[in-house]
PDB file of C-alpha atoms in Angstrom:
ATOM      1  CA  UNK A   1     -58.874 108.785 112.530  1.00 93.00           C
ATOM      2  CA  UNK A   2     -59.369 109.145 108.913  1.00 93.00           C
ATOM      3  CA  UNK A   3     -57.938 106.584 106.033  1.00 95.00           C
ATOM      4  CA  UNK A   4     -58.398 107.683 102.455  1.00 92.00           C
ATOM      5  CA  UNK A   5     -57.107 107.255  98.912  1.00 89.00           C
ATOM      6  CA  UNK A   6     -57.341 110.766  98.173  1.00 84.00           C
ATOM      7  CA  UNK A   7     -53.705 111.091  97.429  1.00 73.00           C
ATOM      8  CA  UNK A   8     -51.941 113.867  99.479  1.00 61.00           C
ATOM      9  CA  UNK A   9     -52.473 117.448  97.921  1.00 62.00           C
ATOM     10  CA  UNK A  10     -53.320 120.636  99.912  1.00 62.00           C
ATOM     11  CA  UNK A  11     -56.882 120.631  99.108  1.00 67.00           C
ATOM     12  CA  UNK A  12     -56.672 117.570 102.188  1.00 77.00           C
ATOM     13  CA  UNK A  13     -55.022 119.199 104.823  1.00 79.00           C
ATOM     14  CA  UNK A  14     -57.715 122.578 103.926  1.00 81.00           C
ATOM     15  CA  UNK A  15     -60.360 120.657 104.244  1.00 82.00           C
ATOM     16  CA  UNK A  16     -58.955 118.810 107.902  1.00 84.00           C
ATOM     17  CA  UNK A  17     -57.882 122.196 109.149  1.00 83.00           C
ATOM     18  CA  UNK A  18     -61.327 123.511 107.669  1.00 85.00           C
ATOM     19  CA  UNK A  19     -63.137 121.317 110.164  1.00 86.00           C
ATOM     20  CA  UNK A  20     -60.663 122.113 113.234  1.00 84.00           C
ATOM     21  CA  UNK A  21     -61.408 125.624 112.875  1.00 84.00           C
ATOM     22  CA  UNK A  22     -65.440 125.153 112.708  1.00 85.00           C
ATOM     23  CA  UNK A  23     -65.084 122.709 115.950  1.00 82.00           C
ATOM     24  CA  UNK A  24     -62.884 124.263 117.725  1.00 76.00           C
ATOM     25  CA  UNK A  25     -63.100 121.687 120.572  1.00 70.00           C
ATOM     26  CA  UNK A  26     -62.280 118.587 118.359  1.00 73.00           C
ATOM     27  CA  UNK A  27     -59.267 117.069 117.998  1.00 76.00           C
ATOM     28  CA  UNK A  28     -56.971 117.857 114.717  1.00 77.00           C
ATOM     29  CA  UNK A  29     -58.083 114.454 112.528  1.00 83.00           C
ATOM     30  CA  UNK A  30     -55.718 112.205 112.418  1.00 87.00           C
ATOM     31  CA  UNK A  31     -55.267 111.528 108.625  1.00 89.00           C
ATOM     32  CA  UNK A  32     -53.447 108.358 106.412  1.00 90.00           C
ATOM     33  CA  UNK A  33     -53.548 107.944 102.671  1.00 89.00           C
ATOM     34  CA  UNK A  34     -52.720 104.717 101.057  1.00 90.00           C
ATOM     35  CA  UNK A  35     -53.569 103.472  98.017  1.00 89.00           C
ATOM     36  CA  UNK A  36     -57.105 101.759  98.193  1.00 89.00           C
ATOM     37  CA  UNK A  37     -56.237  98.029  98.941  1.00 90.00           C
ATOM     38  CA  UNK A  38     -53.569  98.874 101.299  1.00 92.00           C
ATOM     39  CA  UNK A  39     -56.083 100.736 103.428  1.00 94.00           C
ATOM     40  CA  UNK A  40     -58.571  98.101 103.530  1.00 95.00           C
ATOM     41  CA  UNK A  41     -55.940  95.022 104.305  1.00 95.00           C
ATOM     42  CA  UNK A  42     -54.661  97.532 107.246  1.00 96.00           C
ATOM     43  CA  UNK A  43     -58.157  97.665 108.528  1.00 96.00           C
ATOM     44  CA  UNK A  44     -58.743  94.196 108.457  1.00 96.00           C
ATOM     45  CA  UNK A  45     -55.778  93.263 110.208  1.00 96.00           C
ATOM     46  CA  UNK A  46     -56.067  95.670 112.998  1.00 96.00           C
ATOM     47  CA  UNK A  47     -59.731  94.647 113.240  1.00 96.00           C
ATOM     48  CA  UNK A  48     -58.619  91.156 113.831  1.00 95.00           C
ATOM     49  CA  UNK A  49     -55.994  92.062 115.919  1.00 96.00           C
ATOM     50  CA  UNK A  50     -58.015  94.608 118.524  1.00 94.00           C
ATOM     51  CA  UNK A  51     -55.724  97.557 117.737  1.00 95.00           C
ATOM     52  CA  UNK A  52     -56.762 100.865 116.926  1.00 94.00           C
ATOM     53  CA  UNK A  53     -58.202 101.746 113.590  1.00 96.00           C
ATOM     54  CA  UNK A  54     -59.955 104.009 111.252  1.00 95.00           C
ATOM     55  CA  UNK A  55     -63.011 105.497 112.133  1.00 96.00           C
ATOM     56  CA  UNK A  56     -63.611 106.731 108.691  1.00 96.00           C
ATOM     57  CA  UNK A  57     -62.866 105.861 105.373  1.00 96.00           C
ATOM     58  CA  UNK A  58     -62.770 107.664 101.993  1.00 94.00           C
ATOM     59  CA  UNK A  59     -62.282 105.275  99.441  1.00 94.00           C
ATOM     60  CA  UNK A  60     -63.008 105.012  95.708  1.00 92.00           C
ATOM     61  CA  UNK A  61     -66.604 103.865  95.290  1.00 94.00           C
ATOM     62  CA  UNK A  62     -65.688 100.092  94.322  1.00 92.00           C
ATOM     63  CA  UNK A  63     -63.589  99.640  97.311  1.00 93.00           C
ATOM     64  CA  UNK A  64     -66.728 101.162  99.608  1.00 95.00           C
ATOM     65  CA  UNK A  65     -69.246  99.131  98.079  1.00 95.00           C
ATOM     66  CA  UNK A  66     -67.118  95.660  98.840  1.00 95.00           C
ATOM     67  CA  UNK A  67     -66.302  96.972 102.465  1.00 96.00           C
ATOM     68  CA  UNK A  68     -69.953  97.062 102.850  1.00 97.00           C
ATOM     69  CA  UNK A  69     -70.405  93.745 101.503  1.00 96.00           C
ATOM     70  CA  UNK A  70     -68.040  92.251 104.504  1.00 96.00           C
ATOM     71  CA  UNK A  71     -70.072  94.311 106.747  1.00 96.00           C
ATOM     72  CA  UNK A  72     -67.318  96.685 107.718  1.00 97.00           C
ATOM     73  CA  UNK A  73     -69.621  99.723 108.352  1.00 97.00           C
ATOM     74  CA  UNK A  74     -71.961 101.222 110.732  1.00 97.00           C
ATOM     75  CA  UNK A  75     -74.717 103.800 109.783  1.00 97.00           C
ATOM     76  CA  UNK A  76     -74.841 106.743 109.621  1.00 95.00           C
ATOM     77  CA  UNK A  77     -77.675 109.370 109.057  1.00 93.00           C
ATOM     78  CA  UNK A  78     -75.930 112.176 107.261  1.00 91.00           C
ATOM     79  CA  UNK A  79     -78.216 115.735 108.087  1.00 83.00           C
ATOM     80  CA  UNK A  80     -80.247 116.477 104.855  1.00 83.00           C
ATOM     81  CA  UNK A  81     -78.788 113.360 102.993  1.00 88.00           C
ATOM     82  CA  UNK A  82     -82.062 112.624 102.157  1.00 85.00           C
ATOM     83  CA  UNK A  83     -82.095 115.726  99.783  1.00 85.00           C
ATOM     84  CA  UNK A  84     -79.776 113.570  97.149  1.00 88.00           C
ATOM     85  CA  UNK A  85     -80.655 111.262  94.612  1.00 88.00           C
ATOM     86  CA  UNK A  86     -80.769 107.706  96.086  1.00 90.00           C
ATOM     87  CA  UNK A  87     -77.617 106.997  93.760  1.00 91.00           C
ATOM     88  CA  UNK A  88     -75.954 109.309  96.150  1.00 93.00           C
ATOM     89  CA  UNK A  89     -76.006 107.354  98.826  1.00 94.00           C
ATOM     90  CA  UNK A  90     -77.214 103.960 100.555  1.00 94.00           C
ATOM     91  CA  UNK A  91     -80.331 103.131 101.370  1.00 94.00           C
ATOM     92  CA  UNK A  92     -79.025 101.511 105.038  1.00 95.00           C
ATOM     93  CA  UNK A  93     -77.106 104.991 105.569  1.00 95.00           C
ATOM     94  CA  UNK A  94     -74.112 102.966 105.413  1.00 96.00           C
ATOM     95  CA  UNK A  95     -72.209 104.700 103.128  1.00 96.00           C
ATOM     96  CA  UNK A  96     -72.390 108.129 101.134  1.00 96.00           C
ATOM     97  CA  UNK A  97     -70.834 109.903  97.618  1.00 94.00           C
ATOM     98  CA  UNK A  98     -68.419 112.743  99.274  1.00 91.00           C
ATOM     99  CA  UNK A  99     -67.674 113.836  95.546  1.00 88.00           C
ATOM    100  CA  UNK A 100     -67.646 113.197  92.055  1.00 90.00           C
ATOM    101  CA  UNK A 101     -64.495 111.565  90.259  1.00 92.00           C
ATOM    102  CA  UNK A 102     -64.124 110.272  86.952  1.00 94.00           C
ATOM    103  CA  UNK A 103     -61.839 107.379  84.661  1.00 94.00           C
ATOM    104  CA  UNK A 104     -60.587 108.617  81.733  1.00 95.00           C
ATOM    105  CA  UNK A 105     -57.808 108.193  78.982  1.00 96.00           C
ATOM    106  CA  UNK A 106     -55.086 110.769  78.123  1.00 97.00           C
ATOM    107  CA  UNK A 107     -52.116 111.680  76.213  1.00 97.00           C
ATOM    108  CA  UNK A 108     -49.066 114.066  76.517  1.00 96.00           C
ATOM    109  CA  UNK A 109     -49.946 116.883  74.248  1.00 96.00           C
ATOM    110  CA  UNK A 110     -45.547 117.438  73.670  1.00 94.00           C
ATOM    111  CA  UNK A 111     -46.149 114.078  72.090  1.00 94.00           C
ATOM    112  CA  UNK A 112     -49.364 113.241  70.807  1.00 96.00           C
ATOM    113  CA  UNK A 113     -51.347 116.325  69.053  1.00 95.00           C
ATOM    114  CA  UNK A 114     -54.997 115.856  69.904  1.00 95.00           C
ATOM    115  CA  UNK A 115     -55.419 115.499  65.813  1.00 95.00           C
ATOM    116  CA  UNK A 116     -54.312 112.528  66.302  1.00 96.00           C
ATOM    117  CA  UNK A 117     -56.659 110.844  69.241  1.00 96.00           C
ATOM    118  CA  UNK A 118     -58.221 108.230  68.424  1.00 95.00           C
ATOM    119  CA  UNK A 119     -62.513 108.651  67.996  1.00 93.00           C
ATOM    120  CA  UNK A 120     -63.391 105.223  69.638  1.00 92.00           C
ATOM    121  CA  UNK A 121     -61.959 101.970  70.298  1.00 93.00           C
ATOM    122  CA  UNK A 122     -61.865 100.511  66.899  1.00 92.00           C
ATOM    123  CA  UNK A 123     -59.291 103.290  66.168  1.00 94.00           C
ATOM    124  CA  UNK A 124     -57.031 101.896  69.031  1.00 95.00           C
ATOM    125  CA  UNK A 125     -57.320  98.529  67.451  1.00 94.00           C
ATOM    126  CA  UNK A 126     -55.570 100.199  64.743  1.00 94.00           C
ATOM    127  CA  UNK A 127     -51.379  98.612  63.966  1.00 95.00           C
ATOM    128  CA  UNK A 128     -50.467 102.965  64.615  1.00 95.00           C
ATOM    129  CA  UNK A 129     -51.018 102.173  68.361  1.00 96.00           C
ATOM    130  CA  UNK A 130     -48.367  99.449  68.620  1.00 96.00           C
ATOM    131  CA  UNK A 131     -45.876  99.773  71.726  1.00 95.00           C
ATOM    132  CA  UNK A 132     -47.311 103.527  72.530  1.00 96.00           C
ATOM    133  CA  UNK A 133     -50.503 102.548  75.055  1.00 97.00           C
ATOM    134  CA  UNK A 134     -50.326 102.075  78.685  1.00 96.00           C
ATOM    135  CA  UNK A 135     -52.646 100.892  81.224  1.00 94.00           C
ATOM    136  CA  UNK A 136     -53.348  99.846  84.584  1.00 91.00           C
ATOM    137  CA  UNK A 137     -53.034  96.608  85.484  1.00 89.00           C
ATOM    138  CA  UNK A 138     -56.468  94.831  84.927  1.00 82.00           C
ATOM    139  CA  UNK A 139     -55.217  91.561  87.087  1.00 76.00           C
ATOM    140  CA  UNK A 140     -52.454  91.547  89.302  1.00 70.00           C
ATOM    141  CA  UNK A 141     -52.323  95.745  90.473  1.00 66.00           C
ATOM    142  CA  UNK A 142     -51.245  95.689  93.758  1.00 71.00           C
ATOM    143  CA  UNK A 143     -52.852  98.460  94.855  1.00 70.00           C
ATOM    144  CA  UNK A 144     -56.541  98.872  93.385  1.00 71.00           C
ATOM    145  CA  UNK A 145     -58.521  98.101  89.938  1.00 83.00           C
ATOM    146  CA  UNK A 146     -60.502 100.810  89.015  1.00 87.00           C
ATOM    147  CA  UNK A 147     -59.025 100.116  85.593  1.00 87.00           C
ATOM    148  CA  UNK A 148     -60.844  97.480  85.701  1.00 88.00           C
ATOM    149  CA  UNK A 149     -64.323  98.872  86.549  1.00 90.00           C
ATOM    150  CA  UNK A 150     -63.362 101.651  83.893  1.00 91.00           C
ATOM    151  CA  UNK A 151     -62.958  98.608  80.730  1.00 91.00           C
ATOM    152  CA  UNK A 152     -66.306  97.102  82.098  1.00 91.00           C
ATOM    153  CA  UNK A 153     -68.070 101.072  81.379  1.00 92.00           C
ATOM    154  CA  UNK A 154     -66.485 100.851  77.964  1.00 91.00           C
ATOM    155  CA  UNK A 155     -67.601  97.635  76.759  1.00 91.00           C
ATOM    156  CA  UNK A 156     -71.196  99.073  77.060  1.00 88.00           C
ATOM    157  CA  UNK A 157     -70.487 101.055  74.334  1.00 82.00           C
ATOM    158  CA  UNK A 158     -69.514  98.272  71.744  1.00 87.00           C
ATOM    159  CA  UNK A 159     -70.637  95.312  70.123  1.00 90.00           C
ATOM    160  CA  UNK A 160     -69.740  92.072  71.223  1.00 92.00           C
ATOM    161  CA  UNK A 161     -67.830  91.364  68.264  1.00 93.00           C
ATOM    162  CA  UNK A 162     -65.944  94.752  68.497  1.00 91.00           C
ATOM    163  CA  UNK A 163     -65.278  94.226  72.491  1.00 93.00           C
ATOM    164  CA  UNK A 164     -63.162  91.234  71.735  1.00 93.00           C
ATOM    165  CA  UNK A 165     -61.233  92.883  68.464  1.00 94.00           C
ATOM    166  CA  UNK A 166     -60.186  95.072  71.189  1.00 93.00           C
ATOM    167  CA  UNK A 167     -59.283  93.226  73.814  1.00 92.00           C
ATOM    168  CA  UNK A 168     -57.386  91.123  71.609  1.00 94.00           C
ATOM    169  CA  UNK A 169     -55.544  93.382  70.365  1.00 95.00           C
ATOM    170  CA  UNK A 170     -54.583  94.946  73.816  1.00 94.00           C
ATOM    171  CA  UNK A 171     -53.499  90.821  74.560  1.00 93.00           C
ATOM    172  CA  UNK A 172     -51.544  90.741  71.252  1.00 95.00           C
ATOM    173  CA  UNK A 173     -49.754  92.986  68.629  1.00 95.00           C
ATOM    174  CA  UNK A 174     -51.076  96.419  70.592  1.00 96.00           C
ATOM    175  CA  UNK A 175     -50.185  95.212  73.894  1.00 96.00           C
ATOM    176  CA  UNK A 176     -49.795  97.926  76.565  1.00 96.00           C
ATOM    177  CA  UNK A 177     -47.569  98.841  79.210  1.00 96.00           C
ATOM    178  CA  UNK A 178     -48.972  98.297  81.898  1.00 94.00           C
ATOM    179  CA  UNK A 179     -48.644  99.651  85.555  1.00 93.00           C
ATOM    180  CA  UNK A 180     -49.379  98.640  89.333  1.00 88.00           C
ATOM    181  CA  UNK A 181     -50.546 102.784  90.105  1.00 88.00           C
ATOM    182  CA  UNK A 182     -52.063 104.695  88.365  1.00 91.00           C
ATOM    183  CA  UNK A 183     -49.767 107.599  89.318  1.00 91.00           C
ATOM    184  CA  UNK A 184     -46.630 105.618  87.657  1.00 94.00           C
ATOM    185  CA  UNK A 185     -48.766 105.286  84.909  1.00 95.00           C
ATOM    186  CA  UNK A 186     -48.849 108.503  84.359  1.00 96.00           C
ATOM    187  CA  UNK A 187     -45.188 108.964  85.110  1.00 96.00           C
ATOM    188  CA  UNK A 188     -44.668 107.288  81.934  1.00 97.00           C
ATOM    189  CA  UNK A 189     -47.256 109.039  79.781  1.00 97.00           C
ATOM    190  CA  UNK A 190     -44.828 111.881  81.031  1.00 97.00           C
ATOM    191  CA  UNK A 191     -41.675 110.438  80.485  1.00 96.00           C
ATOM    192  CA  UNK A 192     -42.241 109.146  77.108  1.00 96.00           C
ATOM    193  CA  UNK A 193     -42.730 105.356  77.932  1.00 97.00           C
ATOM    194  CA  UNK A 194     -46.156 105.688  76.127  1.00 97.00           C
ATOM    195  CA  UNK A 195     -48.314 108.276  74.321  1.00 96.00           C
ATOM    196  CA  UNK A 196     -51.533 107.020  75.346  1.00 97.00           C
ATOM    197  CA  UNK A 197     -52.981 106.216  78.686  1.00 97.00           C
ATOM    198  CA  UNK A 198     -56.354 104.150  78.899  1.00 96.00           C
ATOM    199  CA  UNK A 199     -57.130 104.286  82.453  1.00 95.00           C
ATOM    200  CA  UNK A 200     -56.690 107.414  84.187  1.00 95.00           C
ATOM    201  CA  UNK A 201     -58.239 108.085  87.481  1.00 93.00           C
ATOM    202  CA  UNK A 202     -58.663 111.500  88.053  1.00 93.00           C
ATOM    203  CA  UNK A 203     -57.264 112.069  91.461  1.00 90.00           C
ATOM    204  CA  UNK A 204     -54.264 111.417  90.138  1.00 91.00           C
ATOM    205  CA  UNK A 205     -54.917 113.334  86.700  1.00 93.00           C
ATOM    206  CA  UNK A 206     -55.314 116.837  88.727  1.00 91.00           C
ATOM    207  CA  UNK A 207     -52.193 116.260  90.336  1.00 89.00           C
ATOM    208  CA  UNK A 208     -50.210 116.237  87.593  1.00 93.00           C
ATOM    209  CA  UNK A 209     -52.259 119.265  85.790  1.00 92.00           C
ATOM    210  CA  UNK A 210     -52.100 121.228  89.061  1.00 89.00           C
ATOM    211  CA  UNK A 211     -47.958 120.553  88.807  1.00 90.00           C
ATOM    212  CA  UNK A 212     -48.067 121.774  85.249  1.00 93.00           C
ATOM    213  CA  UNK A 213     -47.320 118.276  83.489  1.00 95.00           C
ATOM    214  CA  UNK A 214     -47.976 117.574  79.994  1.00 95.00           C
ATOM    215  CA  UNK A 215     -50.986 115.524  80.591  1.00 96.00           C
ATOM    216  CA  UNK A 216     -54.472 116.308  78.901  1.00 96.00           C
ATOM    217  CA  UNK A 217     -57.596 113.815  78.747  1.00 96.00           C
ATOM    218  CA  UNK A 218     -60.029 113.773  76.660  1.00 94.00           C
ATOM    219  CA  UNK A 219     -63.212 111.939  75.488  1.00 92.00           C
ATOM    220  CA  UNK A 220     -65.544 111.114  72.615  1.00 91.00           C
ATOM    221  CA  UNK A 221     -68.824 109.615  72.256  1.00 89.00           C
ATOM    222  CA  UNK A 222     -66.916 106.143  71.669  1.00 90.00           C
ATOM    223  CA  UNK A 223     -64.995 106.761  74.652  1.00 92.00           C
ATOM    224  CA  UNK A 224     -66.742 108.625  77.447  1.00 93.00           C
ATOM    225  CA  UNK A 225     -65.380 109.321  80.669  1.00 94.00           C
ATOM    226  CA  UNK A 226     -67.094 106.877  83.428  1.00 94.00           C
ATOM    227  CA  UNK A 227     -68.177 109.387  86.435  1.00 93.00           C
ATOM    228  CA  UNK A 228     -67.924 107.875  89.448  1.00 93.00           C
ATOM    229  CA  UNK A 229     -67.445 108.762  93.503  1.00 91.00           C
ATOM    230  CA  UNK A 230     -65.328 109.249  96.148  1.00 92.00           C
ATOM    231  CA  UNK A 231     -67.082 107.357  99.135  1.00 95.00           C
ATOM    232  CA  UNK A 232     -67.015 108.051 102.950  1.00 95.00           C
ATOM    233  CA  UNK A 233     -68.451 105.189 105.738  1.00 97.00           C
ATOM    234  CA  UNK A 234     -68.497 105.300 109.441  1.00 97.00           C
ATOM    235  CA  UNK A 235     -66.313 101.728 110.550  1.00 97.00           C
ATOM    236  CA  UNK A 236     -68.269  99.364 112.622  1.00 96.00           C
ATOM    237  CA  UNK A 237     -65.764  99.933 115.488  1.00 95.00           C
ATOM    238  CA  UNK A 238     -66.580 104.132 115.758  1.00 95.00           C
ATOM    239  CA  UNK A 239     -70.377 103.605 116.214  1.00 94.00           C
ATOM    240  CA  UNK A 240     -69.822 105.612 119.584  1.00 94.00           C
ATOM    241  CA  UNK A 241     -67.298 107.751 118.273  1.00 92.00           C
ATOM    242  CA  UNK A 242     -69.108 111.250 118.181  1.00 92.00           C
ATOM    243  CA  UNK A 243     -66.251 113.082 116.499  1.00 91.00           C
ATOM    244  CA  UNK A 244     -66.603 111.115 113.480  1.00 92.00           C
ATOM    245  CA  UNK A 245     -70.041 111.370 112.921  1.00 93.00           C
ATOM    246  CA  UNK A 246     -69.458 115.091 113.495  1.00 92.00           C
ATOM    247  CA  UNK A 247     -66.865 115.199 110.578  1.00 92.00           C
ATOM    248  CA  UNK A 248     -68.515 113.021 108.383  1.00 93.00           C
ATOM    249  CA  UNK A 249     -71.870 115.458 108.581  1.00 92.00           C
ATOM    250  CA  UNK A 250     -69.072 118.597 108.052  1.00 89.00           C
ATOM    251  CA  UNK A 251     -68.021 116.735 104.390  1.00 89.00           C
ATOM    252  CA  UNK A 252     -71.321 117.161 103.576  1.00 88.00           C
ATOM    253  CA  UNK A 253     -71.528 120.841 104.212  1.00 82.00           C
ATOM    254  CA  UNK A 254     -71.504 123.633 102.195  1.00 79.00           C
ATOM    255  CA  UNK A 255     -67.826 124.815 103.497  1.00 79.00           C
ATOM    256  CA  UNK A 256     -66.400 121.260 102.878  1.00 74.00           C
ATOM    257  CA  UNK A 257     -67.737 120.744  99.651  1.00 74.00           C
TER     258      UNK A 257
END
């Protein structure tokens, strides 16, 4: 049984039937996808209540690193893991990078001509912005924060004194729509609600490029993209479970990647 906050696309169900077809005397995975807090609160509560649960998890790599922290996982020794930079994976097997994703910003190209993006975040402190940026939710999303994480990579790049001009401005005259998912949020980069997003996950990015929507990110050296992982853990409950070890090795393959 596999949770994830993947997002459903076709690449999923290849890579599931992939896996069928190389084990031929597995079981078909059983496969959710919620967004990232909603899978962990589900696997806490059927923890606590003995029911059934995941076995593995692919989660953004925020969300894997504080499962790990309430000691939700159980190792695993991935075959030739130890080929991969230690960033790649941790150091008590418990948890391992399945891919490379990325937080961005982007616009609607229908809307906003890229002569017109801005160079760095002074240029969004700029009056021009007012009522066209949207954003995740940086405090009460329902569903994840990765916006968060993304802002935190950004202020790295600034002063001090030009951190708060910006955040200041995104609390006052530029204030930004903001969104609960990251998918509405680009709904409305779509729609017209806004012409700039600030925190785009890419997961949700591809989908909407793969549909053909008028989305397009972009970066400069003052605003870089922040690479980052999709993670996959073994649960503490499927130490035993030999299936799930078996997949988890397959996502490491050459066919699965």
């Amino acid at each position: 049984v596999i949770y994830a906050s993947l997002g459903l696309r076709s690449g999923t169900s290849d890579l599931l039937w992939a896996f069928r077809k190389k084990n031929t005397l597995e079981e078909f995975p059983v496969y959710l996808d919620d967004h990232p807090f909603q899978v962990v609160n589900r696997i806490r509560e059927e923890m606590k209540h003995g029911m059934r649960t995941a076995d593995i998890v692919m989660v953004p790599h925020y969300v894997a690193l504080g499962m790990d922290d309430e000691g939700l996982f159980t190792p695993h020794d991935v075959k030739d893991i130890g080929a991969y930079p230690q960033t790649f994976y941790d150091k008590k097997l418990k948890w391992f990078a399945a891919g490379v994703t990325f937080m961005t910003m982007a616009h609607n190209p229908k809307r906003l001509p890229t002569k017109d993006l801005p160079e760095s975040l002074d240029d969004i402190v700029s009056p021009r912005w007012k009522g066209r940026l949207g954003m995740q939710s940086l405090t009460s999303s329902k569903f994840g924060n990765i916006g968060a994480h993304y802002m935190n990579f950004l202020r790295r790049n600034v002063s001090r004194k030009r951190w708060i001009e910006f955040l200041e401005s995104l609390a006052g005259p530029n204030k930004p729509l903001t969104y609960d998912c990251i998918d509405h949020l680009l709904q409305g980069l779509i729609d017209g609600s806004h012409d700039l997003s600030l925190t785009v996950y890419s997961l949700a990015y591809f989908r909407e490029r793969t549909e053909g929507s008028p989305v397009k990110s972009f970066e400069t050296e003052g605003i870089p993209k922040m690479l980052t992982f999709t993670t996959a853990g073994l649960l503490r409950t499927a130490k035993d479970n030999k299936s799930a070890r078996k997949f988890l090795d397959y996502l490491m393959s050459e066919d699965a990647q």
